mmCIF file of C-alpha atoms in Angstrom:
data_model
loop_
_atom_site.group_PDB
_atom_site.id
_atom_site.type_symbol
_atom_site.label_atom_id
_atom_site.label_comp_id
_atom_site.label_asym_id
_atom_site.label_seq_id
_atom_site.Cartn_x
_atom_site.Cartn_y
_atom_site.Cartn_z
ATOM 1 C CA MET A 1 -0.438 0.051 -0.253
ATOM 2 C CA SER A 2 3.405 2.213 0.442
ATOM 3 C CA GLY A 3 4.161 3.704 -2.985
ATOM 4 C CA THR A 4 6.836 0.789 -4.383
ATOM 5 C CA GLY A 5 5.911 -0.768 -1.235
ATOM 6 C CA ALA A 6 2.372 -2.539 -2.200
ATOM 7 C CA HIS A 7 3.536 -4.691 -5.603
ATOM 8 C CA GLY A 8 1.586 -7.518 -4.199
ATOM 9 C CA SER A 9 5.076 -8.706 -2.380
ATOM 10 C CA GLY A 10 5.568 -10.685 1.020
ATOM 11 C CA VAL A 11 7.234 -8.819 3.486
ATOM 12 C CA ASP A 12 10.473 -8.924 4.769
ATOM 13 C CA GLY A 13 10.471 -11.632 2.440
ATOM 14 C CA SER A 14 10.164 -12.198 -1.321
ATOM 15 C CA ARG A 15 8.072 -10.459 -2.748
ATOM 16 C CA THR A 16 5.124 -12.441 -4.113
ATOM 17 C CA GLY A 17 4.662 -10.957 -6.908
ATOM 18 C CA SER A 18 8.505 -11.639 -8.400
ATOM 19 C CA ARG A 19 8.979 -15.446 -6.450
ATOM 20 C CA ALA A 20 8.601 -17.671 -9.013
ATOM 21 C CA ALA A 21 11.329 -16.323 -11.674
ATOM 22 C CA ALA A 22 13.946 -14.325 -8.651
ATOM 23 C CA GLY A 23 16.917 -15.696 -9.833
ATOM 24 C CA SER A 24 15.973 -14.705 -13.870
ATOM 25 C CA ARG A 25 18.274 -12.631 -15.514
ATOM 26 C CA ALA A 26 15.404 -11.963 -18.337
ATOM 27 C CA ALA A 27 12.423 -9.329 -18.586
ATOM 28 C CA ALA A 28 9.757 -8.839 -19.996
ATOM 29 C CA VAL A 29 6.525 -6.621 -20.181
ATOM 30 C CA HIS A 30 3.382 -8.321 -21.196
ATOM 31 C CA GLU A 31 -0.685 -7.853 -20.841
ATOM 32 C CA GLU A 32 -3.188 -9.856 -18.604
ATOM 33 C CA PRO A 33 -6.956 -9.929 -19.832
ATOM 34 C CA ARG A 34 -8.526 -7.367 -17.861
ATOM 35 C CA ALA A 35 -5.995 -6.809 -15.570
ATOM 36 C CA GLY A 36 -3.802 -3.836 -17.206
ATOM 37 C CA LEU A 37 0.246 -4.145 -17.483
ATOM 38 C CA TYR A 38 2.834 -6.396 -15.359
ATOM 39 C CA ILE A 39 6.046 -6.721 -15.403
ATOM 40 C CA ARG A 40 6.808 -10.326 -15.911
ATOM 41 C CA ASP A 41 10.426 -10.716 -14.247
ATOM 42 C CA ILE A 42 12.799 -8.157 -12.655
ATOM 43 C CA PRO A 43 16.314 -9.143 -13.190
ATOM 44 C CA ARG A 44 18.096 -9.288 -9.813
ATOM 45 C CA GLU A 45 20.850 -7.081 -10.613
ATOM 46 C CA LEU A 46 18.017 -4.167 -11.054
ATOM 47 C CA LEU A 47 17.260 -4.953 -6.977
ATOM 48 C CA ALA A 48 17.807 -1.645 -5.632
ATOM 49 C CA ARG A 49 20.125 -2.400 -2.273
ATOM 50 C CA ILE A 50 20.887 0.171 -0.884
ATOM 51 C CA PRO A 51 19.795 3.951 0.019
ATOM 52 C CA ALA A 52 21.724 6.264 -3.305
ATOM 53 C CA GLU A 53 23.801 8.120 -0.359
ATOM 54 C CA GLN A 54 24.906 5.009 0.288
ATOM 55 C CA ARG A 55 26.535 4.079 -2.927
ATOM 56 C CA GLY A 56 29.861 6.154 -3.251
ATOM 57 C CA PRO A 57 31.185 9.486 -1.385
ATOM 58 C CA GLY A 58 29.556 12.615 -1.648
ATOM 59 C CA LEU A 59 25.919 11.553 -2.879
ATOM 60 C CA GLY A 60 23.012 12.502 -1.530
ATOM 61 C CA ARG A 61 19.327 10.643 -1.669
ATOM 62 C CA ASP A 62 18.181 13.018 -4.815
ATOM 63 C CA ALA A 63 21.546 10.924 -6.348
ATOM 64 C CA VAL A 64 18.551 8.558 -8.210
ATOM 65 C CA ARG A 65 17.684 9.033 -12.095
ATOM 66 C CA LEU A 66 14.681 9.824 -13.532
ATOM 67 C CA LEU A 67 12.474 8.304 -15.969
ATOM 68 C CA VAL A 68 9.777 10.403 -17.545
ATOM 69 C CA SER A 69 6.919 9.970 -19.473
ATOM 70 C CA ARG A 70 4.850 12.520 -22.022
ATOM 71 C CA GLY A 71 2.109 10.920 -23.415
ATOM 72 C CA SER A 72 2.715 7.160 -25.229
ATOM 73 C CA THR A 73 5.420 8.073 -27.817
ATOM 74 C CA ARG A 74 8.220 9.770 -25.744
ATOM 75 C CA VAL A 75 10.044 8.954 -22.543
ATOM 76 C CA SER A 76 13.403 10.363 -21.708
ATOM 77 C CA LEU A 77 15.883 10.028 -18.714
ATOM 78 C CA HIS A 78 17.617 12.369 -16.550
ATOM 79 C CA ALA A 79 19.164 12.409 -12.961
ATOM 80 C CA PHE A 80 16.662 13.329 -9.870
ATOM 81 C CA ARG A 81 18.604 16.603 -9.954
ATOM 82 C CA GLU A 82 17.092 17.761 -13.447
ATOM 83 C CA LEU A 83 13.440 17.807 -11.984
ATOM 84 C CA PRO A 84 13.127 21.630 -11.239
ATOM 85 C CA HIS A 85 14.175 22.029 -14.802
ATOM 86 C CA LEU A 86 11.007 19.418 -16.272
ATOM 87 C CA LEU A 87 8.103 20.913 -14.370
ATOM 88 C CA ARG A 88 7.092 24.704 -14.717
ATOM 89 C CA ALA A 89 5.987 27.766 -12.414
ATOM 90 C CA GLY A 90 2.444 27.006 -11.372
ATOM 91 C CA ASP A 91 2.781 22.920 -11.101
ATOM 92 C CA VAL A 92 1.863 21.813 -7.828
ATOM 93 C CA LEU A 93 3.253 18.742 -6.326
ATOM 94 C CA VAL A 94 1.352 16.594 -3.908
ATOM 95 C CA VAL A 95 2.933 14.783 -1.423
ATOM 96 C CA ASN A 96 2.404 13.051 1.511
ATOM 97 C CA THR A 97 4.034 13.883 4.896
ATOM 98 C CA SER A 98 2.882 10.243 6.824
ATOM 99 C CA ALA A 99 5.655 9.651 8.890
ATOM 100 C CA THR A 100 7.669 5.893 8.659
ATOM 101 C CA LEU A 101 6.715 3.575 11.797
ATOM 102 C CA ALA A 102 9.042 0.896 12.800
ATOM 103 C CA ALA A 103 6.628 -1.694 12.848
ATOM 104 C CA ALA A 104 8.226 -4.446 12.852
ATOM 105 C CA VAL A 105 8.542 -5.995 16.471
ATOM 106 C CA ASP A 106 10.380 -9.467 17.382
ATOM 107 C CA ALA A 107 7.057 -11.279 19.401
ATOM 108 C CA ARG A 108 5.945 -15.010 20.552
ATOM 109 C CA LEU A 109 2.751 -16.911 20.260
ATOM 110 C CA GLY A 110 3.477 -19.746 22.666
ATOM 111 C CA GLY A 111 6.254 -21.072 21.809
ATOM 112 C CA GLU A 112 6.561 -20.035 18.529
ATOM 113 C CA ALA A 113 8.697 -17.279 17.602
ATOM 114 C CA LEU A 114 6.973 -14.460 15.895
ATOM 115 C CA VAL A 115 7.452 -10.859 14.094
ATOM 116 C CA VAL A 116 4.624 -8.708 14.347
ATOM 117 C CA HIS A 117 4.304 -6.005 11.650
ATOM 118 C CA PHE A 118 2.172 -3.115 12.722
ATOM 119 C CA SER A 119 -0.105 -2.017 9.844
ATOM 120 C CA THR A 120 -3.180 0.596 10.581
ATOM 121 C CA ARG A 121 -4.683 2.119 13.574
ATOM 122 C CA GLY A 122 -8.344 1.665 14.040
ATOM 123 C CA ASP A 123 -10.514 4.461 15.420
ATOM 124 C CA ASP A 124 -11.751 1.657 17.836
ATOM 125 C CA GLY A 125 -8.109 1.512 19.546
ATOM 126 C CA ARG A 126 -7.065 -2.144 17.666
ATOM 127 C CA TRP A 127 -4.355 -2.522 15.257
ATOM 128 C CA ALA A 128 -4.426 -4.230 11.804
ATOM 129 C CA VAL A 129 -1.162 -6.507 12.244
ATOM 130 C CA GLU A 130 0.143 -8.894 10.148
ATOM 131 C CA LEU A 131 2.365 -12.248 12.389
ATOM 132 C CA ARG A 132 5.594 -13.806 10.099
ATOM 133 C CA THR A 133 8.267 -16.203 10.993
ATOM 134 C CA PRO A 134 11.482 -14.919 11.149
ATOM 135 C CA ALA A 135 13.429 -16.677 8.100
ATOM 136 C CA GLY A 136 17.036 -15.247 9.043
ATOM 137 C CA GLY A 137 19.654 -13.032 8.268
ATOM 138 C CA GLY A 138 16.836 -10.173 9.197
ATOM 139 C CA THR A 139 14.028 -11.210 6.945
ATOM 140 C CA THR A 140 10.675 -13.141 7.653
ATOM 141 C CA ARG A 141 8.620 -15.664 6.151
ATOM 142 C CA PRO A 142 4.624 -15.553 5.368
ATOM 143 C CA ARG A 143 2.828 -17.395 7.960
ATOM 144 C CA PRO A 144 -1.400 -17.227 8.600
ATOM 145 C CA GLY A 145 -2.917 -15.162 11.040
ATOM 146 C CA GLY A 146 -4.677 -16.055 14.053
ATOM 147 C CA PRO A 147 -6.565 -18.448 15.993
ATOM 148 C CA ALA A 148 -8.701 -16.132 17.045
ATOM 149 C CA GLY A 149 -8.705 -15.175 21.555
ATOM 150 C CA ALA A 150 -5.058 -16.074 20.433
ATOM 151 C CA VAL A 151 -2.509 -13.756 23.417
ATOM 152 C CA VAL A 152 0.909 -12.589 20.932
ATOM 153 C CA ASP A 153 4.030 -11.911 23.944
ATOM 154 C CA LEU A 154 5.758 -9.034 23.340
ATOM 155 C CA PRO A 155 8.389 -7.205 24.333
ATOM 156 C CA GLY A 156 8.648 -5.068 28.270
ATOM 157 C CA GLY A 157 5.466 -7.802 29.107
ATOM 158 C CA ARG A 158 2.595 -6.174 26.162
ATOM 159 C CA ARG A 159 0.352 -8.338 24.583
ATOM 160 C CA LEU A 160 -1.619 -8.372 22.132
ATOM 161 C CA VAL A 161 -5.091 -10.297 21.644
ATOM 162 C CA LEU A 162 -6.039 -11.451 18.235
ATOM 163 C CA GLU A 163 -10.083 -11.323 17.194
ATOM 164 C CA GLU A 164 -10.471 -11.442 13.692
ATOM 165 C CA PRO A 165 -9.210 -11.474 10.573
ATOM 166 C CA LEU A 166 -9.202 -8.055 8.640
ATOM 167 C CA ALA A 167 -11.126 -8.791 5.549
ATOM 168 C CA ALA A 168 -13.895 -11.487 5.102
ATOM 169 C CA GLY A 169 -12.376 -14.813 3.797
ATOM 170 C CA ALA A 170 -8.996 -13.738 4.747
ATOM 171 C CA ASP A 171 -6.013 -14.357 6.895
ATOM 172 C CA ARG A 172 -3.445 -12.237 6.206
ATOM 173 C CA LEU A 173 -3.866 -9.170 8.217
ATOM 174 C CA TRP A 174 -6.543 -9.527 11.669
ATOM 175 C CA TRP A 175 -7.257 -6.602 14.095
ATOM 176 C CA ALA A 176 -5.637 -7.265 17.029
ATOM 177 C CA ARG A 177 -6.289 -5.321 20.818
ATOM 178 C CA PRO A 178 -3.601 -4.382 23.177
ATOM 179 C CA SER A 179 -3.837 -5.384 26.594
ATOM 180 C CA PRO A 180 -2.296 -3.689 29.185
ATOM 181 C CA VAL A 181 1.014 -4.991 30.990
ATOM 182 C CA ARG A 182 1.174 -8.017 32.688
ATOM 183 C CA PRO A 183 1.318 -7.885 36.230
ATOM 184 C CA SER A 184 4.423 -9.769 36.744
ATOM 185 C CA SER A 185 6.695 -7.561 34.546
ATOM 186 C CA VAL A 186 8.643 -4.513 35.790
ATOM 187 C CA ARG A 187 5.755 -2.094 34.997
ATOM 188 C CA SER A 188 2.199 -1.541 36.714
ATOM 189 C CA SER A 189 -0.589 -3.038 34.953
ATOM 190 C CA SER A 190 -2.368 -0.134 35.159
ATOM 191 C CA VAL A 191 -0.282 1.647 32.905
ATOM 192 C CA PRO A 192 -1.745 2.132 29.869
ATOM 193 C CA TYR A 193 -0.419 -0.303 26.916
ATOM 194 C CA GLY A 194 0.703 2.266 24.078
ATOM 195 C CA VAL A 195 1.627 1.103 20.634
ATOM 196 C CA PRO A 196 3.368 3.867 19.524
ATOM 197 C CA GLU A 197 5.564 3.406 22.638
ATOM 198 C CA LEU A 198 6.379 0.334 22.231
ATOM 199 C CA LEU A 199 7.579 0.621 18.555
ATOM 200 C CA ARG A 200 9.913 3.612 19.764
ATOM 201 C CA GLU A 201 11.529 1.087 22.630
ATOM 202 C CA HIS A 202 11.240 -2.058 20.827
ATOM 203 C CA GLY A 203 10.485 -1.614 16.255
ATOM 204 C CA ARG A 204 12.445 -1.434 13.680
ATOM 205 C CA PRO A 205 11.524 -0.733 10.214
ATOM 206 C CA ILE A 206 10.010 -3.527 8.142
ATOM 207 C CA ARG A 207 12.264 -4.603 5.926
ATOM 208 C CA TYR A 208 12.380 -6.090 2.296
ATOM 209 C CA ALA A 209 14.860 -9.220 1.763
ATOM 210 C CA TYR A 210 16.627 -8.681 -1.646
ATOM 211 C CA THR A 211 17.774 -5.231 0.830
ATOM 212 C CA GLN A 212 21.494 -5.531 1.994
ATOM 213 C CA ARG A 213 21.058 -5.167 5.525
ATOM 214 C CA ASP A 214 19.104 -3.396 7.515
ATOM 215 C CA GLN A 215 18.873 0.538 7.737
ATOM 216 C CA PRO A 216 18.066 3.307 10.748
ATOM 217 C CA LEU A 217 14.402 4.304 10.703
ATOM 218 C CA SER A 218 16.056 7.910 9.750
ATOM 219 C CA VAL A 219 16.446 6.074 6.277
ATOM 220 C CA TYR A 220 12.772 5.071 5.920
ATOM 221 C CA GLN A 221 11.507 8.864 6.804
ATOM 222 C CA THR A 222 10.849 11.898 3.424
ATOM 223 C CA VAL A 223 12.083 14.755 4.315
ATOM 224 C CA PHE A 224 8.028 15.528 4.224
ATOM 225 C CA ALA A 225 7.182 13.316 6.947
ATOM 226 C CA VAL A 226 5.814 15.216 10.430
ATOM 227 C CA PRO A 227 4.755 12.599 13.290
ATOM 228 C CA ALA A 228 1.473 12.477 14.118
ATOM 229 C CA PRO A 229 0.420 13.595 17.794
ATOM 230 C CA ASP A 230 -1.756 10.183 18.317
ATOM 231 C CA GLY A 231 1.451 7.977 16.966
ATOM 232 C CA SER A 232 0.279 6.566 13.642
ATOM 233 C CA GLY A 233 1.942 6.296 11.234
ATOM 234 C CA SER A 234 2.843 4.725 7.464
ATOM 235 C CA ALA A 235 3.793 0.973 8.041
ATOM 236 C CA GLU A 236 6.113 1.294 5.305
ATOM 237 C CA MET A 237 7.594 4.409 3.437
ATOM 238 C CA PRO A 238 5.483 6.631 0.922
ATOM 239 C CA SER A 239 8.962 6.348 -0.889
ATOM 240 C CA ALA A 240 7.923 8.267 -3.967
ATOM 241 C CA GLY A 241 9.234 11.254 -1.642
ATOM 242 C CA ARG A 242 11.958 9.331 -0.681
ATOM 243 C CA PRO A 243 14.697 11.115 -3.189
ATOM 244 C CA PHE A 244 13.841 15.225 -2.615
ATOM 245 C CA THR A 245 16.179 16.880 -0.002
ATOM 246 C CA ALA A 246 15.440 20.599 1.136
ATOM 247 C CA GLU A 247 17.678 21.743 -1.832
ATOM 248 C CA LEU A 248 16.063 20.506 -4.424
ATOM 249 C CA VAL A 249 12.388 21.493 -2.568
ATOM 250 C CA ALA A 250 14.118 25.072 -2.331
ATOM 251 C CA ARG A 251 15.106 24.794 -6.001
ATOM 252 C CA LEU A 252 11.475 23.743 -7.179
ATOM 253 C CA VAL A 253 9.616 26.819 -5.173
ATOM 254 C CA SER A 254 12.047 28.821 -6.609
ATOM 255 C CA ARG A 255 11.078 27.571 -9.930
ATOM 256 C CA GLY A 256 7.460 28.508 -9.153
ATOM 257 C CA VAL A 257 6.699 25.508 -8.510
ATOM 258 C CA GLN A 258 4.237 24.451 -5.123
ATOM 259 C CA PHE A 259 3.981 22.116 -3.137
ATOM 260 C CA ALA A 260 0.433 20.495 -1.645
ATOM 261 C CA PRO A 261 0.515 18.671 1.665
ATOM 262 C CA LEU A 262 -1.812 15.901 2.753
ATOM 263 C CA THR A 263 -1.434 12.739 5.091
ATOM 264 C CA LEU A 264 -2.381 8.970 3.992
ATOM 265 C CA HIS A 265 -1.301 6.481 6.833
ATOM 266 C CA THR A 266 0.364 3.380 4.021
ATOM 267 C CA GLY A 267 -0.159 -0.467 5.750
ATOM 268 C CA VAL A 268 1.797 -3.074 5.206
ATOM 269 C CA ALA A 269 2.394 -3.614 1.313
ATOM 270 C CA SER A 270 2.618 -7.544 1.269
ATOM 271 C CA GLN A 271 -0.657 -7.849 -0.713
ATOM 272 C CA GLU A 272 -1.473 -11.596 -2.367
ATOM 273 C CA ALA A 273 -1.456 -11.411 -6.411
ATOM 274 C CA HIS A 274 -4.230 -8.877 -7.322
ATOM 275 C CA GLU A 275 -4.995 -8.737 -3.891
ATOM 276 C CA PRO A 276 -6.959 -4.103 -3.801
ATOM 277 C CA PRO A 277 -4.964 -2.527 -0.844
ATOM 278 C CA TYR A 278 -7.062 -1.883 1.820
ATOM 279 C CA PRO A 279 -8.581 1.198 3.359
ATOM 280 C CA GLU A 280 -5.935 3.609 4.982
ATOM 281 C CA ARG A 281 -6.446 6.397 6.948
ATOM 282 C CA TYR A 282 -5.893 9.942 5.237
ATOM 283 C CA ALA A 283 -6.188 13.448 6.009
ATOM 284 C CA VAL A 284 -6.758 16.270 2.938
ATOM 285 C CA PRO A 285 -6.846 19.986 4.674
ATOM 286 C CA ALA A 286 -8.568 22.877 3.075
ATOM 287 C CA ALA A 287 -5.105 24.698 2.725
ATOM 288 C CA THR A 288 -4.484 21.840 0.195
ATOM 289 C CA ALA A 289 -7.498 22.075 -1.398
ATOM 290 C CA ALA A 290 -7.506 24.608 -2.404
ATOM 291 C CA LEU A 291 -4.010 25.343 -3.642
ATOM 292 C CA VAL A 292 -4.773 22.623 -5.894
ATOM 293 C CA ASN A 293 -8.139 24.296 -7.269
ATOM 294 C CA ALA A 294 -6.611 27.451 -8.082
ATOM 295 C CA ALA A 295 -4.074 25.664 -9.455
ATOM 296 C CA ARG A 296 -6.343 23.663 -11.726
ATOM 297 C CA ALA A 297 -8.434 27.043 -12.853
ATOM 298 C CA GLY A 298 -4.932 29.446 -13.501
ATOM 299 C CA GLY A 299 -3.704 25.506 -16.358
ATOM 300 C CA GLY A 300 -1.299 24.370 -13.783
ATOM 301 C CA ARG A 301 -0.511 21.115 -13.881
ATOM 302 C CA VAL A 302 -1.524 18.671 -10.215
ATOM 303 C CA ILE A 303 1.730 16.291 -9.730
ATOM 304 C CA ALA A 304 0.839 13.250 -6.803
ATOM 305 C CA VAL A 305 4.549 12.671 -5.282
ATOM 306 C CA GLY A 306 3.190 8.513 -5.345
ATOM 307 C CA THR A 307 -0.073 6.403 -5.182
ATOM 308 C CA THR A 308 -0.650 7.511 -1.872
ATOM 309 C CA ALA A 309 -1.325 11.066 -2.903
ATOM 310 C CA VAL A 310 -3.091 9.965 -5.853
ATOM 311 C CA ARG A 311 -6.076 8.037 -3.723
ATOM 312 C CA ALA A 312 -5.934 10.982 -0.718
ATOM 313 C CA LEU A 313 -5.723 13.369 -3.719
ATOM 314 C CA GLU A 314 -8.635 11.445 -5.641
ATOM 315 C CA SER A 315 -10.928 10.627 -1.951
ATOM 316 C CA ALA A 316 -11.405 14.151 -2.000
ATOM 317 C CA ALA A 317 -12.737 15.021 -5.133
ATOM 318 C CA ASP A 318 -16.230 15.546 -6.756
ATOM 319 C CA PRO A 319 -17.352 13.804 -9.925
ATOM 320 C CA ARG A 320 -16.261 17.254 -11.532
ATOM 321 C CA GLY A 321 -12.541 16.942 -10.025
ATOM 322 C CA VAL A 322 -13.030 20.168 -7.159
ATOM 323 C CA VAL A 323 -11.214 19.104 -4.444
ATOM 324 C CA ARG A 324 -12.339 19.505 -0.282
ATOM 325 C CA ALA A 325 -10.816 19.547 2.749
ATOM 326 C CA ALA A 326 -11.596 15.526 3.672
ATOM 327 C CA GLY A 327 -10.333 12.970 6.222
ATOM 328 C CA GLY A 328 -11.081 9.534 7.226
ATOM 329 C CA TRP A 329 -11.372 6.423 5.788
ATOM 330 C CA THR A 330 -10.553 5.415 1.977
ATOM 331 C CA ASP A 331 -10.570 2.700 0.234
ATOM 332 C CA LEU A 332 -10.576 3.790 -3.228
ATOM 333 C CA VAL A 333 -8.996 2.051 -6.322
ATOM 334 C CA VAL A 334 -8.082 3.732 -8.901
ATOM 335 C CA THR A 335 -8.530 1.978 -11.692
ATOM 336 C CA PRO A 336 -8.389 2.914 -15.675
ATOM 337 C CA GLU A 337 -12.160 2.813 -15.558
ATOM 338 C CA ARG A 338 -12.576 5.083 -12.790
ATOM 339 C CA GLY A 339 -9.920 7.379 -14.035
ATOM 340 C CA VAL A 340 -8.418 10.170 -12.362
ATOM 341 C CA ARG A 341 -10.934 13.742 -11.532
ATOM 342 C CA VAL A 342 -7.415 16.115 -10.502
ATOM 343 C CA VAL A 343 -4.099 14.328 -11.149
ATOM 344 C CA ASP A 344 -2.430 15.605 -14.541
ATOM 345 C CA GLY A 345 0.778 13.387 -13.624
ATOM 346 C CA LEU A 346 2.270 11.005 -10.865
ATOM 347 C CA LEU A 347 5.890 11.003 -9.216
ATOM 348 C CA THR A 348 6.230 6.866 -8.608
ATOM 349 C CA GLY A 349 8.618 4.817 -8.285
ATOM 350 C CA LEU A 350 8.937 1.471 -10.599
ATOM 351 C CA HIS A 351 6.476 -1.474 -9.466
ATOM 352 C CA GLU A 352 6.322 -5.259 -9.404
ATOM 353 C CA PRO A 353 4.967 -7.739 -11.110
ATOM 354 C CA GLU A 354 0.927 -7.777 -10.442
ATOM 355 C CA ALA A 355 1.169 -4.548 -8.533
ATOM 356 C CA SER A 356 -2.009 -3.091 -8.567
ATOM 357 C CA HIS A 357 -0.440 0.460 -8.776
ATOM 358 C CA LEU A 358 0.149 -0.242 -12.158
ATOM 359 C CA LEU A 359 -3.298 0.118 -13.001
ATOM 360 C CA MET A 360 -3.594 3.677 -11.608
ATOM 361 C CA LEU A 361 -0.150 4.397 -13.657
ATOM 362 C CA GLU A 362 -2.743 3.633 -16.668
ATOM 363 C CA ALA A 363 -5.279 5.799 -15.228
ATOM 364 C CA VAL A 364 -2.508 8.747 -14.990
ATOM 365 C CA ALA A 365 -1.184 8.205 -18.551
ATOM 366 C CA GLY A 366 -2.850 5.896 -20.162
ATOM 367 C CA ARG A 367 -1.608 1.845 -21.158
ATOM 368 C CA ALA A 368 0.456 2.678 -24.043
ATOM 369 C CA ALA A 369 2.647 4.960 -22.044
ATOM 370 C CA VAL A 370 3.081 2.841 -19.051
ATOM 371 C CA ARG A 371 4.345 0.084 -21.708
ATOM 372 C CA LEU A 372 6.580 2.327 -22.841
ATOM 373 C CA GLY A 373 7.800 3.759 -19.635
ATOM 374 C CA TYR A 374 8.470 0.144 -18.573
ATOM 375 C CA ALA A 375 10.167 -1.160 -22.078
ATOM 376 C CA GLN A 376 12.251 1.947 -21.420
ATOM 377 C CA ALA A 377 12.778 1.542 -17.311
ATOM 378 C CA LEU A 378 14.170 -2.076 -18.545
ATOM 379 C CA ALA A 379 16.601 -1.007 -21.210
ATOM 380 C CA ARG A 380 18.014 1.506 -19.034
ATOM 381 C CA LEU A 381 18.735 -0.552 -16.837
ATOM 382 C CA CYS A 382 17.108 1.086 -14.066
ATOM 383 C CA LEU A 383 16.606 0.594 -10.039
ATOM 384 C CA TRP A 384 13.594 -1.332 -8.821
ATOM 385 C CA HIS A 385 11.699 -0.691 -5.294
ATOM 386 C CA GLU A 386 12.270 2.059 -2.487
ATOM 387 C CA PHE A 387 15.443 3.318 -3.188
ATOM 388 C CA GLY A 388 15.504 2.861 -6.730
ATOM 389 C CA ASP A 389 14.589 5.278 -9.989
ATOM 390 C CA VAL A 390 11.667 6.769 -10.114
ATOM 391 C CA HIS A 391 9.437 7.454 -12.739
ATOM 392 C CA LEU A 392 7.297 10.740 -13.680
ATOM 393 C CA LEU A 393 4.273 10.278 -15.649
ATOM 394 C CA LEU A 394 2.578 13.277 -17.158
ATOM 395 C CA ARG A 395 -0.718 12.697 -18.188
ATOM 396 C CA ASP A 396 -1.635 12.859 -22.265
ATOM 397 C CA ASP A 397 -4.089 15.216 -23.264
ATOM 398 C CA ASN A 398 -5.231 13.919 -26.428
ATOM 399 C CA ARG A 399 -6.075 11.109 -24.440
ATOM 400 C CA HIS A 400 -9.159 12.727 -22.949
#
């Protein structure tokens, strides 16, 4: 559900979309009936294993490449630092300010060692969680959730009580209710259980198996991240915003590009193949709605930084494309059939096989543009995943 994370993937382990071809060096683009565009295989050498700033001396987060698709016939490759010269005055970049949580915590269920991924905070105090089995080397493998009523022991004498699956007929994500600290622990049982405190004390960022090593939480925060007062945040980084630096933001502003913040807290990204995103909490402020509406009225382009920004912004728009202040939960899935009402462009990472987000890319730019862009990404040896290169898709006005 995160920018490049929500791609039919197995969190901390191999991603389900490419598991059958993890060792393949061949790559192909093909279509599936009614399923949009899919990337068949991603060569192993195109997996971004470490952040850009760790690849050599003097490099920053913005030391990635930028693939630009303009309609269905033009694709160009640039350094990401060139972005100010590729946008124009009056354009608005819509950015997600959700902070990334240290959402992975070691736990036990009876005699079984587990890793709990805290995905989404519910309005009733429960958390949607995913239970994983340690696989060694800091990675995990899938495990069915449940059973109902099971008590998961967490660090510091804390507990989670599993209650029910998040979705009927699925057992990957479960609603779990935090329980007070055990009386036998060093803390009093009257001390309220706080998941944000637990994550700060004992959590670590969710990690994928293709990454070379564990990274500190700071690596997974974007320059736009604002911690929420209630401890909410994203289980996985809104990664399209990762290459931005304070210097690059200042250069964009000096060119007349404006920034419009919103929030969407992303859950864990390990959907099964073709599994749509789960509902997520979002908020579009009145100031952002006004800025976006003014840009559209004045001929500026509205460019979403990440699929999460598209989901939130389109959830706040009426059928005419007028954006209003809004918040709560959204289960919107943007497809070519639904289309987009507000967004003229999308800056995003390179997505995996069977990723539902590819349909969102088609909704913005059209299938032909996405096909051509991904063919060029493979041919130009662009890097995939949250530490990889990024793709700017601009709407083809002739298609609408």
